[in-house]
Amino acid sequence: MNVTRGFAGRARVRNDGLPPGQYDARDDWPVLSAEVTPELATSQWTFTVGGLVAEERTWSWDEAHALPPSSYEGDIHCVTSWSKFGVRFAGVSLDAFLDLARPAAEATHAVAYSHTGYTTNLPLADLTGGRAWIVWEYGDEPLPAEHGGPARLIVPHLYFWKSAKWIAGIRLLDHDEPGFWEQNGYHHRGDPWEEQRYSGD
Amino acid sequence: MYSPTSVPSPTSVPSPTSAPATRFAVPGRIAVSNGTAATWQRATLTEIRRETPHAATFRFAVPGWAGHLPGQHLMLRLRAEDGYVAQRHYSIASPPDDEGHVELTLDHVDGGEVSGWFHTVAEPGDEVELRGPLSGFFAWPGDRPALLIGAGSGVVPLMSMVRHHRARNLAVPLRLLVSARGPDELIYASEYGAETTAVYTRSAPAGVPVGRVAAAHVARLLADPPEGGWEAYVCGSNGFAEHASRLLVDAGQPVDRIRIERFG
């Protein structure tokens, strides 16, 4: 690519935590959802692990909170090119839910789905081993509805459209099935360090 | 209260071997070419038009442009001498054009490195790179009655729809509600017709009330629904998008027929 005439870019410090093509959103946390924000009460919220599992399980708000707490502190990256450093989410590791539902040996992928109907696909390997969480706190506050509260999935090592807001469940499959944005031109995996933004990247 | 009908019911649980359907995605309405979305193309700036004191329209010639639907956006990138790259998503303002042109209307954002370059450096003849069109979810091909609600530069993708409607002489109903701080801040002011209602939040022409988009505006917009109902498109800041989409839901517009594009 050619240099853009007269473009210097904002005065910047080198930041090794910034994946290619991203900028630091600092204190901003843009809201990017194409849906109406649902007013989903905690009493209405449930989380289900189903599909190719030994036992399909559904947790209520209180049952999910009874699992061992776990938190994520680190960075998040949105495909629209902002990143946010040192955020803190608290909830439960997805491993805790999966351990109880017991994925079948043939399960290789998952589709995460929201109470609104949003879907996104993930390789199962991206959801296990302490790399994914169901969270209900941001900082020390309840997760705001516009950011997916009362609870959302976070998979912070992938672009944030994978971190489904208003999470309702995950369904384990023996094949990959593209979700909402993935059917609409977005990359199936979405690794920010590989800059996997769109299908074909 | 969130409508319980929008929460998955036990009877809608899919079979174990398939993923749940995304209910708010209307099949057949999304047109994104994966190949073109992934390809960066050279774009030459051909024209700059001032719209308001803070916004201008930038027209580009993009010889390989595959075309777009009104409401889609693109990703644009600039590169500095030292290799630093800045890229941003922008809504496309122009209607589909067979001649390989796209237009963007950009606000001059305080401290914005990309919008700052456009507003203070860019001249016709300059080259940038872009890829797209992207994200057909907000697209409107002109096939269904549409209610458009935008604020500030949120009117940009909606104007692509209005222009498309006009250029093709479409008979399908279209209504636009646009909010601006005042008449001087109203982007595309000279282009609106009978389909448009302008709402002014800070200052208004004589005889026009000042205030934000309210339930009464939305009620008028939703009045006399066409057969099959309206498809609603909301674009603006997150605060505006939350406000306007809530008014639509309260007025009876189904949540799965509201599409939202939020500016960070």
Short mmCIF file of C-alpha atoms in Angstrom, two decimals:
data_model
loop_
_atom_site.label_atom_id
_atom_site.label_comp_id
_atom_site.label_asym_id
_atom_site.label_seq_id
_atom_site.Cartn_x
_atom_site.Cartn_y
_atom_site.Cartn_z
CA MET A 1 0.00 0.00 0.00
CA ASN A 2 1.17 3.49 -0.82
CA VAL A 3 1.74 6.18 1.76
CA THR A 4 -1.23 8.54 2.06
CA ARG A 5 -0.08 12.05 1.18
CA GLY A 6 0.14 14.26 4.25
CA PHE A 7 -1.04 11.59 6.69
CA ALA A 8 1.08 11.38 9.84
CA GLY A 9 -1.32 9.65 12.18
CA ARG A 10 -1.97 10.64 15.73
CA ALA A 11 1.10 11.10 17.93
CA ARG A 12 1.50 7.63 19.31
CA VAL A 13 3.57 5.40 21.50
CA ARG A 14 4.49 1.94 20.42
CA ASN A 15 2.15 -0.56 21.98
CA ASP A 16 2.97 -4.23 21.57
CA GLY A 17 -0.47 -5.17 22.87
CA LEU A 18 -2.19 -3.64 19.88
CA PRO A 19 -3.02 -6.13 17.10
CA PRO A 20 -2.50 -4.95 13.51
CA GLY A 21 -4.94 -2.32 12.29
CA GLN A 22 -6.30 -1.60 15.77
CA TYR A 23 -6.29 1.63 17.79
CA ASP A 24 -6.54 2.19 21.53
CA ALA A 25 -10.08 3.30 22.44
CA ARG A 26 -8.78 4.36 25.91
CA ASP A 27 -11.78 5.27 28.08
CA ASP A 28 -14.35 4.69 25.36
CA TRP A 29 -16.23 1.45 25.15
CA PRO A 30 -18.22 1.72 21.92
CA VAL A 31 -21.48 -0.18 21.78
CA LEU A 32 -21.75 -2.23 18.62
CA SER A 33 -24.87 -4.24 18.30
CA ALA A 34 -27.35 -4.26 15.49
CA GLU A 35 -30.21 -5.15 17.79
CA VAL A 36 -32.52 -3.42 20.22
CA THR A 37 -30.99 -3.72 23.68
CA PRO A 38 -33.18 -6.21 25.57
CA GLU A 39 -34.38 -5.48 29.08
CA LEU A 40 -33.63 -8.95 30.29
CA ALA A 41 -34.17 -9.44 34.03
CA THR A 42 -31.83 -11.73 35.93
CA SER A 43 -34.89 -13.83 36.84
CA GLN A 44 -35.48 -14.40 33.10
CA TRP A 45 -31.87 -15.18 32.28
CA THR A 46 -30.81 -18.79 31.81
CA PHE A 47 -27.73 -20.38 30.32
CA THR A 48 -27.86 -23.76 28.56
CA VAL A 49 -25.11 -26.06 27.35
CA GLY A 50 -26.62 -28.49 24.84
CA GLY A 51 -26.07 -30.33 21.61
CA LEU A 52 -23.35 -32.99 21.68
CA VAL A 53 -23.01 -33.31 25.46
CA ALA A 54 -23.53 -36.20 27.85
CA GLU A 55 -26.15 -34.18 29.69
CA GLU A 56 -27.81 -30.98 28.47
CA ARG A 57 -27.80 -28.55 31.38
CA THR A 58 -29.52 -25.23 32.04
CA TRP A 59 -28.48 -22.87 34.81
CA SER A 60 -30.58 -20.11 36.33
CA TRP A 61 -28.98 -16.85 37.44
CA ASP A 62 -28.56 -18.16 41.01
CA GLU A 63 -27.32 -21.58 39.91
CA ALA A 64 -24.70 -20.01 37.65
CA HIS A 65 -23.57 -17.77 40.49
CA ALA A 66 -23.10 -20.83 42.71
CA LEU A 67 -20.28 -22.07 40.42
CA PRO A 68 -16.67 -21.18 41.30
CA PRO A 69 -16.02 -17.51 40.46
CA SER A 70 -13.49 -16.64 37.80
CA SER A 71 -12.45 -13.39 36.21
CA TYR A 72 -10.63 -12.05 33.17
CA GLU A 73 -8.34 -9.07 33.28
CA GLY A 74 -6.75 -8.09 30.01
CA ASP A 75 -7.45 -6.65 26.60
CA ILE A 76 -10.35 -6.83 24.16
CA HIS A 77 -10.36 -6.17 20.42
CA CYS A 78 -13.30 -5.22 18.22
CA VAL A 79 -13.25 -5.92 14.49
CA THR A 80 -14.29 -2.32 13.81
CA SER A 81 -10.69 -1.52 14.85
CA TRP A 82 -10.80 -0.35 18.45
CA SER A 83 -9.06 -2.21 21.26
CA LYS A 84 -9.43 -1.65 24.97
CA PHE A 85 -6.68 -2.45 27.44
CA GLY A 86 -6.81 -3.78 30.99
CA VAL A 87 -10.53 -4.40 31.26
CA ARG A 88 -11.84 -6.61 34.04
CA PHE A 89 -14.82 -8.95 33.78
CA ALA A 90 -16.03 -11.28 36.54
CA GLY A 91 -18.24 -14.34 36.27
CA VAL A 92 -17.57 -18.04 35.77
CA SER A 93 -15.16 -19.84 33.47
CA LEU A 94 -16.96 -21.60 30.65
CA ASP A 95 -14.95 -24.70 31.64
CA ALA A 96 -17.05 -24.96 34.80
CA PHE A 97 -20.25 -25.25 32.74
CA LEU A 98 -18.71 -27.62 30.19
CA ASP A 99 -17.30 -29.90 32.90
CA LEU A 100 -20.83 -30.45 34.20
CA ALA A 101 -22.43 -30.98 30.76
CA ARG A 102 -19.53 -33.19 29.56
CA PRO A 103 -18.95 -32.60 25.83
CA ALA A 104 -19.15 -35.70 23.63
CA ALA A 105 -15.92 -36.89 22.03
CA GLU A 106 -17.17 -35.92 18.57
CA ALA A 107 -17.94 -32.31 19.54
CA THR A 108 -15.57 -30.01 17.67
CA HIS A 109 -17.41 -26.69 17.37
CA ALA A 110 -19.99 -24.63 19.15
CA VAL A 111 -22.56 -22.02 18.32
CA ALA A 112 -23.14 -19.44 21.03
CA TYR A 113 -26.62 -17.92 20.96
CA SER A 114 -28.23 -15.02 22.71
CA HIS A 115 -31.61 -14.38 24.28
CA THR A 116 -32.15 -12.00 21.36
CA GLY A 117 -31.47 -14.62 18.70
CA TYR A 118 -27.92 -13.54 17.83
CA THR A 119 -25.57 -16.41 16.99
CA THR A 120 -21.81 -16.82 16.54
CA ASN A 121 -19.71 -19.91 15.88
CA LEU A 122 -16.51 -20.98 17.61
CA PRO A 123 -14.17 -23.95 17.54
CA LEU A 124 -14.64 -25.76 20.85
CA ALA A 125 -10.90 -25.41 21.47
CA ASP A 126 -11.37 -21.62 21.67
CA LEU A 127 -13.89 -22.03 24.49
CA THR A 128 -11.96 -24.38 26.77
CA GLY A 129 -8.78 -24.26 28.82
CA GLY A 130 -9.53 -21.00 30.62
CA ARG A 131 -10.04 -18.90 27.50
CA ALA A 132 -13.77 -18.16 27.72
CA TRP A 133 -16.09 -16.91 30.45
CA ILE A 134 -19.72 -16.16 31.18
CA VAL A 135 -19.50 -12.77 32.89
CA TRP A 136 -21.92 -10.49 34.73
CA GLU A 137 -19.59 -7.83 36.12
CA TYR A 138 -17.52 -5.19 34.38
CA GLY A 139 -15.08 -3.52 36.74
CA ASP A 140 -16.90 -3.98 40.01
CA GLU A 141 -20.29 -3.11 38.58
CA PRO A 142 -23.07 -5.20 37.06
CA LEU A 143 -22.54 -5.54 33.32
CA PRO A 144 -24.65 -2.82 31.62
CA ALA A 145 -27.47 -4.07 29.40
CA GLU A 146 -26.08 -2.32 26.34
CA HIS A 147 -22.84 -4.28 26.79
CA GLY A 148 -24.67 -7.59 27.12
CA GLY A 149 -25.94 -7.55 30.70
CA PRO A 150 -27.13 -9.28 32.70
CA ALA A 151 -24.59 -11.77 31.32
CA ARG A 152 -22.50 -12.28 28.21
CA LEU A 153 -19.92 -14.63 26.84
CA ILE A 154 -16.38 -13.32 26.55
CA VAL A 155 -13.72 -14.95 24.40
CA PRO A 156 -11.14 -12.18 24.62
CA HIS A 157 -8.48 -13.76 22.40
CA LEU A 158 -10.86 -13.41 19.42
CA TYR A 159 -12.54 -10.33 17.93
CA PHE A 160 -15.34 -9.27 20.21
CA TRP A 161 -18.27 -10.15 17.95
CA LYS A 162 -17.56 -13.72 19.12
CA SER A 163 -18.30 -12.64 22.70
CA ALA A 164 -22.07 -12.94 22.40
CA LYS A 165 -24.08 -10.46 24.47
CA TRP A 166 -27.18 -11.55 26.44
CA ILE A 167 -25.86 -15.09 26.23
CA ALA A 168 -28.53 -17.80 26.38
CA GLY A 169 -26.47 -20.88 25.64
CA ILE A 170 -23.97 -22.77 23.59
CA ARG A 171 -24.74 -25.74 21.41
CA LEU A 172 -21.95 -28.21 20.66
CA LEU A 173 -21.72 -29.60 17.13
CA ASP A 174 -19.51 -32.01 15.21
CA HIS A 175 -19.03 -29.45 12.45
CA ASP A 176 -18.69 -25.69 11.98
CA GLU A 177 -21.86 -23.69 11.36
CA PRO A 178 -21.42 -19.99 10.70
CA GLY A 179 -23.34 -17.61 12.94
CA PHE A 180 -24.97 -14.28 12.22
CA TRP A 181 -21.99 -12.12 11.21
CA GLU A 182 -20.09 -15.10 9.81
CA GLN A 183 -22.93 -15.63 7.32
CA ASN A 184 -22.59 -11.98 6.45
CA GLY A 185 -19.01 -11.84 5.29
CA TYR A 186 -17.10 -11.98 8.56
CA HIS A 187 -14.28 -14.42 9.20
CA HIS A 188 -15.22 -17.74 10.76
CA ARG A 189 -12.60 -17.59 13.51
CA GLY A 190 -11.64 -13.94 14.03
CA ASP A 191 -8.12 -13.96 15.49
CA PRO A 192 -7.10 -10.29 15.93
CA TRP A 193 -3.38 -11.11 15.70
CA GLU A 194 -3.92 -12.74 12.32
CA GLU A 195 -6.26 -9.87 11.39
CA GLN A 196 -9.01 -12.33 10.48
CA ARG A 197 -11.73 -9.72 9.98
CA TYR A 198 -13.60 -10.77 6.90
CA SER A 199 -14.11 -14.01 5.03
CA GLY A 200 -11.05 -14.47 2.86
CA ASP A 201 -8.63 -12.66 5.21
CA MET B 1 -40.04 -5.15 29.78
CA TYR B 2 -38.39 -7.35 27.21
CA SER B 3 -40.95 -9.17 25.15
CA PRO B 4 -41.06 -12.81 26.29
CA THR B 5 -41.95 -13.86 22.76
CA SER B 6 -38.42 -12.95 21.77
CA VAL B 7 -36.84 -15.33 24.27
CA PRO B 8 -36.19 -18.80 22.90
CA SER B 9 -38.98 -21.10 23.98
CA PRO B 10 -38.48 -24.81 24.63
CA THR B 11 -40.35 -25.67 21.44
CA SER B 12 -37.88 -23.68 19.37
CA VAL B 13 -34.83 -25.57 20.62
CA PRO B 14 -33.11 -26.86 17.49
CA SER B 15 -31.95 -30.39 16.86
CA PRO B 16 -28.60 -31.32 18.40
CA THR B 17 -26.79 -31.26 15.09
CA SER B 18 -27.70 -27.78 13.96
CA ALA B 19 -27.23 -24.29 15.30
CA PRO B 20 -30.15 -22.14 16.40
CA ALA B 21 -31.53 -19.81 13.75
CA THR B 22 -30.80 -16.12 14.13
CA ARG B 23 -34.33 -14.76 14.32
CA PHE B 24 -33.66 -11.14 13.45
CA ALA B 25 -31.80 -11.95 10.25
CA VAL B 26 -34.28 -11.85 7.41
CA PRO B 27 -33.20 -14.45 4.86
CA GLY B 28 -32.31 -13.28 1.41
CA ARG B 29 -31.79 -9.65 2.34
CA ILE B 30 -28.09 -9.67 2.88
CA ALA B 31 -25.74 -9.33 -0.02
CA VAL B 32 -22.07 -9.31 0.78
CA SER B 33 -19.49 -10.62 -1.59
CA ASN B 34 -16.89 -12.29 0.59
CA GLY B 35 -14.26 -11.85 -2.08
CA THR B 36 -14.67 -8.11 -2.49
CA ALA B 37 -14.97 -7.59 1.25
CA ALA B 38 -11.49 -8.99 1.71
CA THR B 39 -9.84 -7.05 -1.09
CA TRP B 40 -8.31 -3.63 -0.56
CA GLN B 41 -8.91 -1.33 -3.50
CA ARG B 42 -7.36 1.94 -4.49
CA ALA B 43 -9.78 4.87 -4.39
CA THR B 44 -9.12 8.32 -5.84
CA LEU B 45 -10.76 11.33 -4.25
CA THR B 46 -12.55 13.23 -7.00
CA GLU B 47 -14.69 15.81 -5.21
CA ILE B 48 -15.26 17.40 -1.80
CA ARG B 49 -18.60 19.01 -0.97
CA ARG B 50 -19.23 20.95 2.22
CA GLU B 51 -22.47 19.84 3.90
CA THR B 52 -22.40 21.69 7.24
CA PRO B 53 -19.72 23.57 9.21
CA HIS B 54 -18.58 20.20 10.61
CA ALA B 55 -19.37 17.71 7.87
CA ALA B 56 -18.28 17.27 4.27
CA THR B 57 -18.90 14.70 1.58
CA PHE B 58 -15.95 12.99 -0.08
CA ARG B 59 -16.52 11.37 -3.46
CA PHE B 60 -14.19 8.62 -4.68
CA ALA B 61 -13.63 6.86 -7.94
CA VAL B 62 -13.12 3.16 -7.22
CA PRO B 63 -12.64 1.41 -10.57
CA GLY B 64 -13.10 -2.09 -9.17
CA TRP B 65 -16.08 -1.28 -6.96
CA ALA B 66 -18.51 -4.21 -7.11
CA GLY B 67 -21.51 -2.10 -6.12
CA HIS B 68 -23.32 -1.93 -2.79
CA LEU B 69 -26.75 -1.83 -1.24
CA PRO B 70 -27.99 1.32 0.50
CA GLY B 71 -27.08 1.08 4.20
CA GLN B 72 -23.83 -0.85 3.81
CA HIS B 73 -20.48 0.46 4.95
CA LEU B 74 -16.87 0.12 3.96
CA MET B 75 -13.50 0.10 5.68
CA LEU B 76 -11.04 2.81 4.74
CA ARG B 77 -7.33 2.96 5.51
CA LEU B 78 -4.61 5.56 5.48
CA ARG B 79 -0.89 4.87 5.81
CA ALA B 80 1.77 7.16 7.27
CA GLU B 81 5.40 7.40 6.09
CA ASP B 82 6.58 5.20 8.94
CA GLY B 83 4.19 2.41 8.01
CA TYR B 84 1.56 3.28 10.62
CA VAL B 85 -1.89 2.37 9.35
CA ALA B 86 -5.23 3.78 10.50
CA GLN B 87 -8.43 2.16 9.41
CA ARG B 88 -12.05 3.04 10.09
CA HIS B 89 -15.51 1.88 9.13
CA TYR B 90 -17.73 4.44 7.40
CA SER B 91 -21.27 4.25 6.11
CA ILE B 92 -21.70 4.79 2.39
CA ALA B 93 -23.73 7.91 1.59
CA SER B 94 -24.22 7.42 -2.12
CA PRO B 95 -26.83 5.18 -3.70
CA PRO B 96 -25.76 2.18 -5.78
CA ASP B 97 -23.81 3.52 -8.73
CA ASP B 98 -22.81 1.51 -11.74
CA GLU B 99 -19.95 3.84 -12.59
CA GLY B 100 -17.62 2.87 -9.78
CA HIS B 101 -18.06 5.77 -7.38
CA VAL B 102 -18.79 5.92 -3.68
CA GLU B 103 -19.36 8.88 -1.39
CA LEU B 104 -18.71 9.19 2.34
CA THR B 105 -19.91 12.04 4.52
CA LEU B 106 -17.57 12.56 7.46
CA ASP B 107 -17.88 14.68 10.57
CA HIS B 108 -14.71 16.46 11.59
CA VAL B 109 -14.10 14.70 14.91
CA ASP B 110 -12.00 16.57 17.49
CA GLY B 111 -8.57 14.96 17.43
CA GLY B 112 -9.76 12.40 14.90
CA GLU B 113 -6.72 11.21 12.99
CA VAL B 114 -8.62 9.99 9.94
CA SER B 115 -11.44 12.56 9.81
CA GLY B 116 -8.82 15.23 10.59
CA TRP B 117 -6.80 14.21 7.54
CA PHE B 118 -9.91 14.34 5.36
CA HIS B 119 -11.00 17.74 6.60
CA THR B 120 -7.62 19.49 6.67
CA VAL B 121 -5.33 17.73 4.18
CA ALA B 122 -7.30 15.81 1.56
CA GLU B 123 -7.65 17.21 -1.96
CA PRO B 124 -9.06 15.79 -5.19
CA GLY B 125 -6.45 13.46 -6.67
CA ASP B 126 -5.40 11.99 -3.33
CA GLU B 127 -5.49 8.23 -3.05
CA VAL B 128 -6.67 6.10 -0.16
CA GLU B 129 -7.54 2.43 0.11
CA LEU B 130 -10.84 0.86 0.95
CA ARG B 131 -12.53 -2.51 1.10
CA GLY B 132 -16.17 -3.40 0.95
CA PRO B 133 -19.07 -3.22 0.83
CA LEU B 134 -19.43 -4.75 4.27
CA SER B 135 -22.12 -5.88 6.63
CA GLY B 136 -25.38 -6.22 4.76
CA PHE B 137 -27.48 -6.44 7.90
CA PHE B 138 -28.32 -2.74 7.81
CA ALA B 139 -28.85 -2.79 4.04
CA TRP B 140 -32.11 -1.87 2.37
CA PRO B 141 -32.47 -3.09 -1.22
CA GLY B 142 -35.72 -1.18 -1.66
CA ASP B 143 -37.95 -4.20 -1.31
CA ARG B 144 -39.91 -3.39 1.86
CA PRO B 145 -41.61 -0.33 3.37
CA ALA B 146 -38.95 1.37 5.48
CA LEU B 147 -38.91 3.76 8.41
CA LEU B 148 -35.60 5.54 8.76
CA ILE B 149 -34.57 7.35 11.93
CA GLY B 150 -31.20 9.06 12.17
CA ALA B 151 -29.41 11.72 14.17
CA GLY B 152 -26.43 13.83 13.19
CA SER B 153 -24.19 11.93 10.80
CA GLY B 154 -26.38 8.89 11.49
CA VAL B 155 -28.42 10.09 8.54
CA VAL B 156 -25.62 9.10 6.14
CA PRO B 157 -26.57 5.46 5.41
CA LEU B 158 -30.25 6.44 5.50
CA MET B 159 -29.62 9.06 2.81
CA SER B 160 -28.21 6.33 0.59
CA MET B 161 -31.62 4.65 0.95
CA VAL B 162 -33.57 7.85 0.22
CA ARG B 163 -31.42 8.53 -2.84
CA HIS B 164 -31.86 4.95 -4.03
CA HIS B 165 -35.63 5.24 -3.58
CA ARG B 166 -35.62 8.41 -5.64
CA ALA B 167 -33.21 7.27 -8.34
CA ARG B 168 -35.22 4.13 -9.02
CA ASN B 169 -38.64 5.77 -8.59
CA LEU B 170 -39.56 3.06 -6.10
CA ALA B 171 -43.19 2.87 -5.08
CA VAL B 172 -42.50 1.14 -1.76
CA PRO B 173 -43.25 3.51 1.17
CA LEU B 174 -40.28 5.26 2.75
CA ARG B 175 -40.24 7.73 5.65
CA LEU B 176 -37.28 9.50 7.21
CA LEU B 177 -37.09 11.16 10.61
CA VAL B 178 -33.85 13.07 11.00
CA SER B 179 -32.60 14.81 14.12
CA ALA B 180 -30.05 17.63 14.09
CA ARG B 181 -28.91 20.23 16.61
CA GLY B 182 -30.12 23.00 14.35
CA PRO B 183 -30.77 23.87 10.72
CA ASP B 184 -27.06 24.63 10.14
CA GLU B 185 -26.14 21.14 11.35
CA LEU B 186 -28.67 19.31 9.19
CA ILE B 187 -26.71 17.26 6.67
CA TYR B 188 -28.22 17.09 3.14
CA ALA B 189 -30.77 19.78 4.12
CA SER B 190 -31.49 20.79 0.54
CA GLU B 191 -32.18 17.23 -0.60
CA TYR B 192 -35.08 16.24 1.61
CA GLY B 193 -38.59 15.94 0.28
CA ALA B 194 -42.02 14.98 1.52
CA GLU B 195 -40.67 11.71 2.96
CA THR B 196 -38.65 13.58 5.59
CA THR B 197 -39.42 15.14 8.96
CA ALA B 198 -36.61 17.11 10.60
CA VAL B 199 -36.38 17.41 14.38
CA TYR B 200 -34.17 20.10 15.93
CA THR B 201 -32.74 19.62 19.40
CA ARG B 202 -31.08 23.01 20.09
CA SER B 203 -32.31 25.65 17.68
CA ALA B 204 -34.97 25.60 15.00
CA PRO B 205 -36.38 27.84 12.30
CA ALA B 206 -39.17 30.21 13.40
CA GLY B 207 -42.35 28.34 14.20
CA VAL B 208 -40.66 24.94 14.50
CA PRO B 209 -40.46 23.45 18.01
CA VAL B 210 -37.13 22.56 19.65
CA GLY B 211 -36.78 19.14 21.28
CA ARG B 212 -35.57 15.60 20.85
CA VAL B 213 -37.26 12.82 18.94
CA ALA B 214 -40.32 11.85 20.98
CA ALA B 215 -43.10 9.28 21.06
CA ALA B 216 -45.39 11.58 19.06
CA HIS B 217 -42.89 11.72 16.18
CA VAL B 218 -42.59 7.96 16.14
CA ALA B 219 -46.37 7.51 16.32
CA ARG B 220 -46.78 9.69 13.22
CA LEU B 221 -44.02 7.78 11.48
CA LEU B 222 -45.70 4.44 12.22
CA ALA B 223 -49.17 5.65 11.26
CA ASP B 224 -51.07 3.98 8.41
CA PRO B 225 -48.86 0.90 8.28
CA PRO B 226 -48.47 -0.68 4.85
CA GLU B 227 -49.41 -4.30 4.31
CA GLY B 228 -46.77 -6.47 5.94
CA GLY B 229 -45.68 -3.65 8.23
CA TRP B 230 -42.55 -1.52 8.38
CA GLU B 231 -38.88 -2.36 8.49
CA ALA B 232 -37.16 0.16 10.80
CA TYR B 233 -33.59 1.41 10.44
CA VAL B 234 -32.04 3.45 13.25
CA CYS B 235 -28.64 5.11 12.99
CA GLY B 236 -26.81 7.49 15.29
CA SER B 237 -24.82 7.67 18.51
CA ASN B 238 -25.43 4.85 20.94
CA GLY B 239 -27.47 7.14 23.18
CA PHE B 240 -29.69 8.16 20.29
CA ALA B 241 -29.98 4.57 19.02
CA GLU B 242 -31.09 3.39 22.47
CA HIS B 243 -33.63 6.20 22.74
CA ALA B 244 -35.07 5.85 19.25
CA SER B 245 -35.22 2.04 19.27
CA ARG B 246 -36.98 2.11 22.64
CA LEU B 247 -39.57 4.55 21.26
CA LEU B 248 -40.14 2.22 18.31
CA VAL B 249 -40.59 -0.82 20.57
CA ASP B 250 -42.95 1.12 22.83
CA ALA B 251 -44.96 2.13 19.76
CA GLY B 252 -45.40 -1.49 18.78
CA GLN B 253 -42.66 -2.03 16.19
CA PRO B 254 -41.44 -5.67 16.55
CA VAL B 255 -37.88 -5.90 17.92
CA ASP B 256 -36.83 -8.25 15.16
CA ARG B 257 -37.78 -5.65 12.57
CA ILE B 258 -35.55 -2.93 13.93
CA ARG B 259 -32.02 -2.70 12.58
CA ILE B 260 -29.53 -0.50 14.37
CA GLU B 261 -26.22 1.04 13.36
CA ARG B 262 -24.47 2.68 16.31
CA PHE B 263 -21.63 5.14 16.23
CA GLY B 264 -19.13 4.61 19.08
#
